[in-house]
mmCIF file of N, CA and C in Angstrom:
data_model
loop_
_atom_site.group_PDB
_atom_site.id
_atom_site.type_symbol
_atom_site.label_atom_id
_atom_site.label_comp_id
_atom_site.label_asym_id
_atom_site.label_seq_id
_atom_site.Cartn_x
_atom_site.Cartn_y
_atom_site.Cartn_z
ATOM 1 N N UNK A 1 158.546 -10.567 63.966
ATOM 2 C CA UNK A 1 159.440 -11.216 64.896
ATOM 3 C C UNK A 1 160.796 -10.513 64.856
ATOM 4 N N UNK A 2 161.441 -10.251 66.102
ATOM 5 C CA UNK A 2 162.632 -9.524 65.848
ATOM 6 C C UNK A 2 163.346 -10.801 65.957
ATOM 7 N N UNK A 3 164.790 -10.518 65.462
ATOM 8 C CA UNK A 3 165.936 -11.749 65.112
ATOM 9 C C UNK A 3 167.146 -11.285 66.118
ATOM 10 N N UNK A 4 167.563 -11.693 67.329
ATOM 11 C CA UNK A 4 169.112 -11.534 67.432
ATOM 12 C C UNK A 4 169.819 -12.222 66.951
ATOM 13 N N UNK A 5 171.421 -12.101 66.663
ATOM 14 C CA UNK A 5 172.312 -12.767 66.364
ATOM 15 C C UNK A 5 173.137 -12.391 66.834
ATOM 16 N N UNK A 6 173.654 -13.129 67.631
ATOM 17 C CA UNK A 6 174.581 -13.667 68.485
ATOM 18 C C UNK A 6 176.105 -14.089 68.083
ATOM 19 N N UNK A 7 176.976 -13.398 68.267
ATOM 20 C CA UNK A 7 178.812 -14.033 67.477
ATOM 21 C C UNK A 7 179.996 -13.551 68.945
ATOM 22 N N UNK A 8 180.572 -14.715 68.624
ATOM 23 C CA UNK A 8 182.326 -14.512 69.682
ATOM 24 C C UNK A 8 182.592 -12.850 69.291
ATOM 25 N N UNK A 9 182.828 -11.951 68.200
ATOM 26 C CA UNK A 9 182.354 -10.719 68.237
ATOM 27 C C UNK A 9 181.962 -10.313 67.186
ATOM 28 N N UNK A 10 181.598 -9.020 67.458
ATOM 29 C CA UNK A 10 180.975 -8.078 66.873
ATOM 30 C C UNK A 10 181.361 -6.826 66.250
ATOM 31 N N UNK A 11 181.924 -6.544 64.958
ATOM 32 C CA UNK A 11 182.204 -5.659 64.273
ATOM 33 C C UNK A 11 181.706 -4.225 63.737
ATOM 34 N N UNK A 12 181.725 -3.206 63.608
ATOM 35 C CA UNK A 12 180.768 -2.458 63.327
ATOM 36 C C UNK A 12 182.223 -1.745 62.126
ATOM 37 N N UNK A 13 183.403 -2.299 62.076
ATOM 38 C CA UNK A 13 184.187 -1.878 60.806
ATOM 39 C C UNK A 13 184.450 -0.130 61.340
ATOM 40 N N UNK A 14 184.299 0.778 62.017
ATOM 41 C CA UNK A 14 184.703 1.753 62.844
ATOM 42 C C UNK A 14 185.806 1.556 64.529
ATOM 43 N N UNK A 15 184.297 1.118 65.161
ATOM 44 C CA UNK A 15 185.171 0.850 66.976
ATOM 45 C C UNK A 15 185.768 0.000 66.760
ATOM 46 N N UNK A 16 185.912 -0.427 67.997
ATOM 47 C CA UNK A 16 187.014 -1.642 68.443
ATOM 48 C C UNK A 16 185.932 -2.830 68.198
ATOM 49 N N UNK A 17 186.407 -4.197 68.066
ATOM 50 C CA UNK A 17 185.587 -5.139 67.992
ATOM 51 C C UNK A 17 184.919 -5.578 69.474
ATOM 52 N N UNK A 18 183.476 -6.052 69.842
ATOM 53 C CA UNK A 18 182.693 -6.260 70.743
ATOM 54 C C UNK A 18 182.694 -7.607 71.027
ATOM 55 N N UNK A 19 183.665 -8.036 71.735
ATOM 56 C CA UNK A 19 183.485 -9.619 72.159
ATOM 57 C C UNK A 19 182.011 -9.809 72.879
ATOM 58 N N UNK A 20 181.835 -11.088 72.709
ATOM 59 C CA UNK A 20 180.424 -11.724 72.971
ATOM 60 C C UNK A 20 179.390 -10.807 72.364
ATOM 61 N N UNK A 21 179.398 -10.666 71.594
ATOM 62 C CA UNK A 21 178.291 -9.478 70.611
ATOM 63 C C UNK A 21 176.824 -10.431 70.320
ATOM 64 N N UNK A 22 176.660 -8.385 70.404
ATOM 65 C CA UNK A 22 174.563 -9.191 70.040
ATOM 66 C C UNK A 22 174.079 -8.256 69.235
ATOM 67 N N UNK A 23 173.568 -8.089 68.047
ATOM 68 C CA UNK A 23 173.060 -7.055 67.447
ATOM 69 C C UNK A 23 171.192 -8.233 66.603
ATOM 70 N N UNK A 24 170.420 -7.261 67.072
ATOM 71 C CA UNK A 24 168.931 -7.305 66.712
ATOM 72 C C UNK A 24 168.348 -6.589 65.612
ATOM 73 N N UNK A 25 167.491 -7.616 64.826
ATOM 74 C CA UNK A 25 167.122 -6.893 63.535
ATOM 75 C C UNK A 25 165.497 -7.209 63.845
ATOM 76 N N UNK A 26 165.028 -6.290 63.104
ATOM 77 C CA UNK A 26 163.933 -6.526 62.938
ATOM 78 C C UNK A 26 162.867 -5.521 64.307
ATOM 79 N N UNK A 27 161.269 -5.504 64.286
ATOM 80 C CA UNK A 27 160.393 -4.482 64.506
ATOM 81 C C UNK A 27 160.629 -5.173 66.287
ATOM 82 N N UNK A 28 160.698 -4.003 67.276
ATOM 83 C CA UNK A 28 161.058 -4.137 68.669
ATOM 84 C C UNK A 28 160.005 -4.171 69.405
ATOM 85 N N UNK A 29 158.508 -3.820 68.220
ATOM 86 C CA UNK A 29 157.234 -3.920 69.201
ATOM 87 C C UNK A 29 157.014 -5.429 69.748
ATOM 88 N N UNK A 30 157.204 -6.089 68.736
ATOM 89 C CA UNK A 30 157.275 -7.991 68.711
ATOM 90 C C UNK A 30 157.717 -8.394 69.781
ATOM 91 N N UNK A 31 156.910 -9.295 70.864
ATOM 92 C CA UNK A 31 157.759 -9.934 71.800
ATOM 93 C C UNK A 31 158.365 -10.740 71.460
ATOM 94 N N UNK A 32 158.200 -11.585 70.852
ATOM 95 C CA UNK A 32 158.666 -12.945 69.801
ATOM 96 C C UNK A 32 160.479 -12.590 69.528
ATOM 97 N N UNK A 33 161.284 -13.265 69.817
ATOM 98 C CA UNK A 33 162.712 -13.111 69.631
ATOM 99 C C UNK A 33 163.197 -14.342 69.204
ATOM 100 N N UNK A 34 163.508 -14.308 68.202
ATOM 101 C CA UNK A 34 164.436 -15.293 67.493
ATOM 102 C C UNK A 34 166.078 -15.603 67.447
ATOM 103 N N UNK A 35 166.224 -16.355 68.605
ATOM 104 C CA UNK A 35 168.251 -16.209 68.332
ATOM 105 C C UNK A 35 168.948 -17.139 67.771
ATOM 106 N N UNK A 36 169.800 -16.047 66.881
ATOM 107 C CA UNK A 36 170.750 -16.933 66.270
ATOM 108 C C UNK A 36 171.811 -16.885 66.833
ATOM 109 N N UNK A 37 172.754 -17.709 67.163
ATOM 110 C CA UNK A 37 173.726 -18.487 67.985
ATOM 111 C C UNK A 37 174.974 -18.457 66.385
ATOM 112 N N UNK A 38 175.893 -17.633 66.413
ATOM 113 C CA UNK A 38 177.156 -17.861 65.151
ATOM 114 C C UNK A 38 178.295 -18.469 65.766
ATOM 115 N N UNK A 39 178.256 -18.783 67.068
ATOM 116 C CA UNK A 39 179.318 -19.331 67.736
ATOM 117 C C UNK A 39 180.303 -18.123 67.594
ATOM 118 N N UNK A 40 181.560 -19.375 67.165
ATOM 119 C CA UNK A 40 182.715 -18.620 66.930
ATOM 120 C C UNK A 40 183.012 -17.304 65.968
ATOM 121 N N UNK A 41 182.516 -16.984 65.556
ATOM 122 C CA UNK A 41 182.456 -15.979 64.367
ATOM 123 C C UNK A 41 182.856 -14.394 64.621
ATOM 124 N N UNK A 42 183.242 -13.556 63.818
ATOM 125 C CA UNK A 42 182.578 -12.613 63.725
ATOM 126 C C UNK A 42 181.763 -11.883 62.513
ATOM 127 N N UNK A 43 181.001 -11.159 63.229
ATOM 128 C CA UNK A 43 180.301 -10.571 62.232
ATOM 129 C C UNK A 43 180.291 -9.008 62.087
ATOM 130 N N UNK A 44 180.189 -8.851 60.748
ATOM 131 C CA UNK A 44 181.191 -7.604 59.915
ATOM 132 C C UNK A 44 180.423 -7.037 59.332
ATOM 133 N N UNK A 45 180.641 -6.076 58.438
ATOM 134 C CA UNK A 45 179.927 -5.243 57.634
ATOM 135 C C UNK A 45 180.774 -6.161 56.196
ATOM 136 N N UNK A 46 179.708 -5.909 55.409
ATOM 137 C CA UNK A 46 179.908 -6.285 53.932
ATOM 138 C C UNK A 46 181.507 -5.999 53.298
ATOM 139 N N UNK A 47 182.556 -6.764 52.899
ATOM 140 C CA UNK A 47 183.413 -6.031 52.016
ATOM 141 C C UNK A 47 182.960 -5.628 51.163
ATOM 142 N N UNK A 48 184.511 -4.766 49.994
ATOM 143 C CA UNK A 48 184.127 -3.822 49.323
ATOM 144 C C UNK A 48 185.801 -4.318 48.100
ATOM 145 N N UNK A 49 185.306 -5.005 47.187
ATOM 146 C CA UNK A 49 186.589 -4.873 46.144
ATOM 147 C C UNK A 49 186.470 -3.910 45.179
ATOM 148 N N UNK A 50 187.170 -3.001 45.650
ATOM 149 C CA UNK A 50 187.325 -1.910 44.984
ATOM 150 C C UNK A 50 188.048 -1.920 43.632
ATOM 151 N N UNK A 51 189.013 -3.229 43.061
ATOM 152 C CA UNK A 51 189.250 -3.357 41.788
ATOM 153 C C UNK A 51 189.049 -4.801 41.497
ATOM 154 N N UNK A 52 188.603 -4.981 40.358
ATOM 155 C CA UNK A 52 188.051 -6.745 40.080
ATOM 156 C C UNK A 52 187.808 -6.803 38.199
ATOM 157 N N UNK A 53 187.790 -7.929 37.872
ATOM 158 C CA UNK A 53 187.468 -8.260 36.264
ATOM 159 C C UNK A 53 187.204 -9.500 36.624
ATOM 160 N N UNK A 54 185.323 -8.923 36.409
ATOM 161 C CA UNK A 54 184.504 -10.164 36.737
ATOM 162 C C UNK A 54 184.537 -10.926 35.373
ATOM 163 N N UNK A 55 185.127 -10.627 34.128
ATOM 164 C CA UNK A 55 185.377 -10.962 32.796
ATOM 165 C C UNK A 55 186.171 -12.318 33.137
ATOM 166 N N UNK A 56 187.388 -12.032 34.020
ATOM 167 C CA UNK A 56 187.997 -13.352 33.949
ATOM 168 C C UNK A 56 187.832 -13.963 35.013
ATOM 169 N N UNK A 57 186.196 -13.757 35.503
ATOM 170 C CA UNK A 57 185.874 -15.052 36.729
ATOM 171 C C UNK A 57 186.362 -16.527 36.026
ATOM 172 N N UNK A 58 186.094 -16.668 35.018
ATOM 173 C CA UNK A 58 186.066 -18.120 34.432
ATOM 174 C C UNK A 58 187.375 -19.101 34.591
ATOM 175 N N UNK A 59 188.733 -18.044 34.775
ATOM 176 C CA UNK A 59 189.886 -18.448 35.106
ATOM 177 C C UNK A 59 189.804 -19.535 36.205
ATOM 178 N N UNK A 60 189.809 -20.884 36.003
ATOM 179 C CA UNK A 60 190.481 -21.593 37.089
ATOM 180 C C UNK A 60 191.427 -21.231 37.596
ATOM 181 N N UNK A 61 192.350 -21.436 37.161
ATOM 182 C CA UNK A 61 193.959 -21.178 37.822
ATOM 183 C C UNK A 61 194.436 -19.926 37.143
ATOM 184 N N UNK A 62 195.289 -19.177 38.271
ATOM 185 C CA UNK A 62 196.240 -17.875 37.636
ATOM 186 C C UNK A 62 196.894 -17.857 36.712
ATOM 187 N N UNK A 63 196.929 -17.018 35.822
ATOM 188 C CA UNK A 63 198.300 -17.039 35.051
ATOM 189 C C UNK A 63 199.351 -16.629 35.669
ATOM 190 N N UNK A 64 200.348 -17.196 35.632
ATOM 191 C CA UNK A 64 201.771 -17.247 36.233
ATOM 192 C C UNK A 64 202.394 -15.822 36.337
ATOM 193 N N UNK A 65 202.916 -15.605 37.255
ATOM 194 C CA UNK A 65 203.201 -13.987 37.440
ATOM 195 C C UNK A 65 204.720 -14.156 36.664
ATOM 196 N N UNK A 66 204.918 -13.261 35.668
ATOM 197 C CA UNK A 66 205.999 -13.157 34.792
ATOM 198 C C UNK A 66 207.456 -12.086 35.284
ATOM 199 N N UNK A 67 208.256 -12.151 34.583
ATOM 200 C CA UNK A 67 209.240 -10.896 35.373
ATOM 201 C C UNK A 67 208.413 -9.435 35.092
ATOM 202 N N UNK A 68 207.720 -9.387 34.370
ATOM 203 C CA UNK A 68 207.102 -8.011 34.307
ATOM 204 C C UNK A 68 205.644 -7.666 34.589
ATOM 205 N N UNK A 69 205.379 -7.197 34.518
ATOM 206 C CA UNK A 69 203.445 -6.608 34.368
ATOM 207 C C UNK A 69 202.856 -6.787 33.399
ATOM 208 N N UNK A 70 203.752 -6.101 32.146
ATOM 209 C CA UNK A 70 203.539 -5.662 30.410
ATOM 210 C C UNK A 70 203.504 -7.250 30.291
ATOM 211 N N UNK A 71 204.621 -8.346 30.790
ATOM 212 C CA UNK A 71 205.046 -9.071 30.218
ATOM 213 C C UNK A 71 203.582 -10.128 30.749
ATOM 214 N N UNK A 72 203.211 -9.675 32.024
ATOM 215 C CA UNK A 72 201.860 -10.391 32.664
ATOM 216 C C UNK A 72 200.602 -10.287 31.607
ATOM 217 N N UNK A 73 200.576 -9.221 31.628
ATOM 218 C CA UNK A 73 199.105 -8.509 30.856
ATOM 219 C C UNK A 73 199.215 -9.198 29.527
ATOM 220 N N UNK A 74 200.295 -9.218 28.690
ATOM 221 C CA UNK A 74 200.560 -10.017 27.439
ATOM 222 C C UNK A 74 199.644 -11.665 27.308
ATOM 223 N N UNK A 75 200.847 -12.315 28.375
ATOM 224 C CA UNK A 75 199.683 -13.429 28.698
ATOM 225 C C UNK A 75 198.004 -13.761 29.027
ATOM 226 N N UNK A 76 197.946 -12.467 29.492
ATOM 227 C CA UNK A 76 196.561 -12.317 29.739
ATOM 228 C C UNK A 76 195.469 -12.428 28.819
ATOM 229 N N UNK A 77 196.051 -11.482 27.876
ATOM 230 C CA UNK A 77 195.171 -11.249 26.234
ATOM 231 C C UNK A 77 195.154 -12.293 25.147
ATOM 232 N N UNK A 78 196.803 -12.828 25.440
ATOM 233 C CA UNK A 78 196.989 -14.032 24.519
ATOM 234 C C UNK A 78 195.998 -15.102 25.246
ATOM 235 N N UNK A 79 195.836 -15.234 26.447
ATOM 236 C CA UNK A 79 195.047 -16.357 26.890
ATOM 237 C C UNK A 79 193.319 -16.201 26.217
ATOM 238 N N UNK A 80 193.490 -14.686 26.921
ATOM 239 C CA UNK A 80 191.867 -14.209 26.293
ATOM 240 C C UNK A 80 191.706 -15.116 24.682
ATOM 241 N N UNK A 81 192.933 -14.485 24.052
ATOM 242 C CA UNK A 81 192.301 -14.215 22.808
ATOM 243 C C UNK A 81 192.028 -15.749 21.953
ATOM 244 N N UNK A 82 192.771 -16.782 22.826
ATOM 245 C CA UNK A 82 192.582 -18.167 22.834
ATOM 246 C C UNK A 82 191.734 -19.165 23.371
ATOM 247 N N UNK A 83 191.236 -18.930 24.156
ATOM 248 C CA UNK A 83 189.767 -19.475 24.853
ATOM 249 C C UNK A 83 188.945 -18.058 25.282
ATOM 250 N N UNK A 84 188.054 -17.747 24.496
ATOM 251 C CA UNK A 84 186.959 -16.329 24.795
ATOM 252 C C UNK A 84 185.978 -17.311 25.560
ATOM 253 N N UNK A 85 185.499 -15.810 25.642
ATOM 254 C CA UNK A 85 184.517 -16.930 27.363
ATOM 255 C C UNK A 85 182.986 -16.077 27.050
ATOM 256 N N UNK A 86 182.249 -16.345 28.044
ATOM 257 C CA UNK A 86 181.058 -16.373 27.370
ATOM 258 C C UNK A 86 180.891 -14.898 28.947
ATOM 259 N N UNK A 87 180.323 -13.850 28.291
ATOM 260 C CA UNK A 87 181.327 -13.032 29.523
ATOM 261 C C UNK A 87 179.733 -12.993 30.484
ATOM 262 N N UNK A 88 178.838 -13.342 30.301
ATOM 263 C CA UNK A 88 177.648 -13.709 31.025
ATOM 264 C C UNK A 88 178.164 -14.259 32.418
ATOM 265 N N UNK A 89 178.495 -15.703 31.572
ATOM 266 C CA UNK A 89 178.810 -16.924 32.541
ATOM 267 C C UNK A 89 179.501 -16.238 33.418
ATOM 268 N N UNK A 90 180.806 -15.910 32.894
ATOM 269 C CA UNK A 90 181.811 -15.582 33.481
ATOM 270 C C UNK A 90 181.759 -14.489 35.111
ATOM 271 N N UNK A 91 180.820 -13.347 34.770
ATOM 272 C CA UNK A 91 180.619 -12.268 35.278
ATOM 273 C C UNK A 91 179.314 -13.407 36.361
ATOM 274 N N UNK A 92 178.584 -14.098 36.463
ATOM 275 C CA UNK A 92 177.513 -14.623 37.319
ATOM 276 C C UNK A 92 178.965 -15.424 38.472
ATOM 277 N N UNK A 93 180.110 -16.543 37.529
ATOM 278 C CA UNK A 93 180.931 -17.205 38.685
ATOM 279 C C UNK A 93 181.637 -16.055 39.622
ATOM 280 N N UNK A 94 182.226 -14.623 38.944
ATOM 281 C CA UNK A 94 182.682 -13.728 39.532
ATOM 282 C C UNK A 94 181.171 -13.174 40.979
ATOM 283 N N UNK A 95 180.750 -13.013 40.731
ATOM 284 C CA UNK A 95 178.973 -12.442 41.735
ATOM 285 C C UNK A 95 178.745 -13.759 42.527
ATOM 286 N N UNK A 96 179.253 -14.710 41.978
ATOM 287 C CA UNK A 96 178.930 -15.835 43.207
ATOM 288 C C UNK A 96 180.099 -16.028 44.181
ATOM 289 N N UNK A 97 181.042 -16.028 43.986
ATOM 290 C CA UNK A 97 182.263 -15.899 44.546
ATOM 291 C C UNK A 97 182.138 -15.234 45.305
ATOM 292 N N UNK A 98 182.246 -13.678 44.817
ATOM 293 C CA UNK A 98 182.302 -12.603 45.879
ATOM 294 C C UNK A 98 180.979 -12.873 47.023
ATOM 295 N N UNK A 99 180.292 -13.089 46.538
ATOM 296 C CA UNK A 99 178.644 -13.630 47.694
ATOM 297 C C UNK A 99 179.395 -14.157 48.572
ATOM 298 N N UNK A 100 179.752 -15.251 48.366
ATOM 299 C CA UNK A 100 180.099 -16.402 49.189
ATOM 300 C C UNK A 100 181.424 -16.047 50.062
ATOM 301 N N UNK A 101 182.237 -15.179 49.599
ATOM 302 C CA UNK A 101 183.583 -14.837 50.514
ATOM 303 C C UNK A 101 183.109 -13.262 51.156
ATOM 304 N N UNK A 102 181.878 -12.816 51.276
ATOM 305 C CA UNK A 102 181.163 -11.803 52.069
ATOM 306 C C UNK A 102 181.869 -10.374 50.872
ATOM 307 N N UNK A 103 181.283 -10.103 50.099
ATOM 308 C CA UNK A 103 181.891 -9.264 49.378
ATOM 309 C C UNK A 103 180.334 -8.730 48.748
ATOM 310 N N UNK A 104 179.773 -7.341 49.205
ATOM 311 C CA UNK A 104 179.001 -7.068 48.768
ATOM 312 C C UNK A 104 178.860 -5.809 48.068
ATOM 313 N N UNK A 105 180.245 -5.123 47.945
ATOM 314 C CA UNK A 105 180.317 -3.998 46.444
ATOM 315 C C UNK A 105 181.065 -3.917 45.851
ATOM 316 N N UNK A 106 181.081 -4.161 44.352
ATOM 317 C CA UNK A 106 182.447 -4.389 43.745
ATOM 318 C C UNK A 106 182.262 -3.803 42.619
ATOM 319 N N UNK A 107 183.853 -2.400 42.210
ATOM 320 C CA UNK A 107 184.171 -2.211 41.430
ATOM 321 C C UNK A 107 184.567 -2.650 39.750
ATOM 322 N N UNK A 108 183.686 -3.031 39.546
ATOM 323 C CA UNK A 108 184.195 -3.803 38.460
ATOM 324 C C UNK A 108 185.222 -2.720 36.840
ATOM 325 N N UNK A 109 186.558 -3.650 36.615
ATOM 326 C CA UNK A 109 187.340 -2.758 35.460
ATOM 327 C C UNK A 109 186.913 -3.647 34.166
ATOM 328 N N UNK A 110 186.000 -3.060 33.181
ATOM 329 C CA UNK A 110 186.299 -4.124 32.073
ATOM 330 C C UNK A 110 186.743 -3.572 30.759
ATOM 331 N N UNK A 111 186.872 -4.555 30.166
ATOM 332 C CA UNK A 111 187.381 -3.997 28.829
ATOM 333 C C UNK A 111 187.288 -3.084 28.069
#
C-alpha cells in the first residue's frame, strides 16, 4: 500500500518550503493509497544536535547560569559528584526526548 501524507507544508530542509504539500511513501505499483491528513503542520527532515550530554538527561531543572562558564561547569561536577545517576537511565530519558522533539542524530560529548 503506498501512504501519502499530506501537511499545510512541506519541507525538504534545502528549497523553499511547499505550501499544501504531499509527499508518498511506499511501492507505486499498489493502487491502494492511504492518506494521511497532518493538517496544520509541517513536515521536515529529522534534526540533528550536534552537541548534547545525554549523561545529564536526568537533570530536571538547569543549573543556574553563573557569572562565568568555569564558574558554571564547577556546579556542574559538584552536582554530579552529589547525586550520580545511573548513566543507563539517564542516556534512555536523553533518546526519548530527542524522539519526541523530532531529533534524529545526535552528537553525543561524554565524560
Amino acid at each position: 500500500m503506498e501512504i501519502e501524507i499530506r501537511s499545510r507544508w512541506l519541507w525538504n530542509g534545502i528549497d523553499p518550503p511547499v505550501e499544501n504539500g504531499r509527499c508518498r511513501i511506499g511501492p507505486s505499483k499498489d493502487l491502494a493509497t492511504k492518506v494521511i491528513d497532518l493538517g496544520d503542520y509541517c513536515v521536515l527532515p529529522g534534526l540533528i544536535n550536534c552537541h548534547c550530554h545525554l549523561e545529564l538527561s536526568d537533570l530536571r531543572r538547569p543549573i543556574a547560569a553563573s557569572a562565568s562558564f568555569a564558574q558554571w561547569l564547577r556546579q556542574v561536577v559538584l552536582y554530579r559528584r552529589n547525586h550520580p545517576c545511573n548513566a543507563e537511565d539517564s542516556i534512555s530519558i536523553g533518546l526519548q526526548e530527542s524522539r519526541e522533539s523530532g531529533v534524529r542524530w545526535i552528537w553525543d560529548v561524554t565524560q
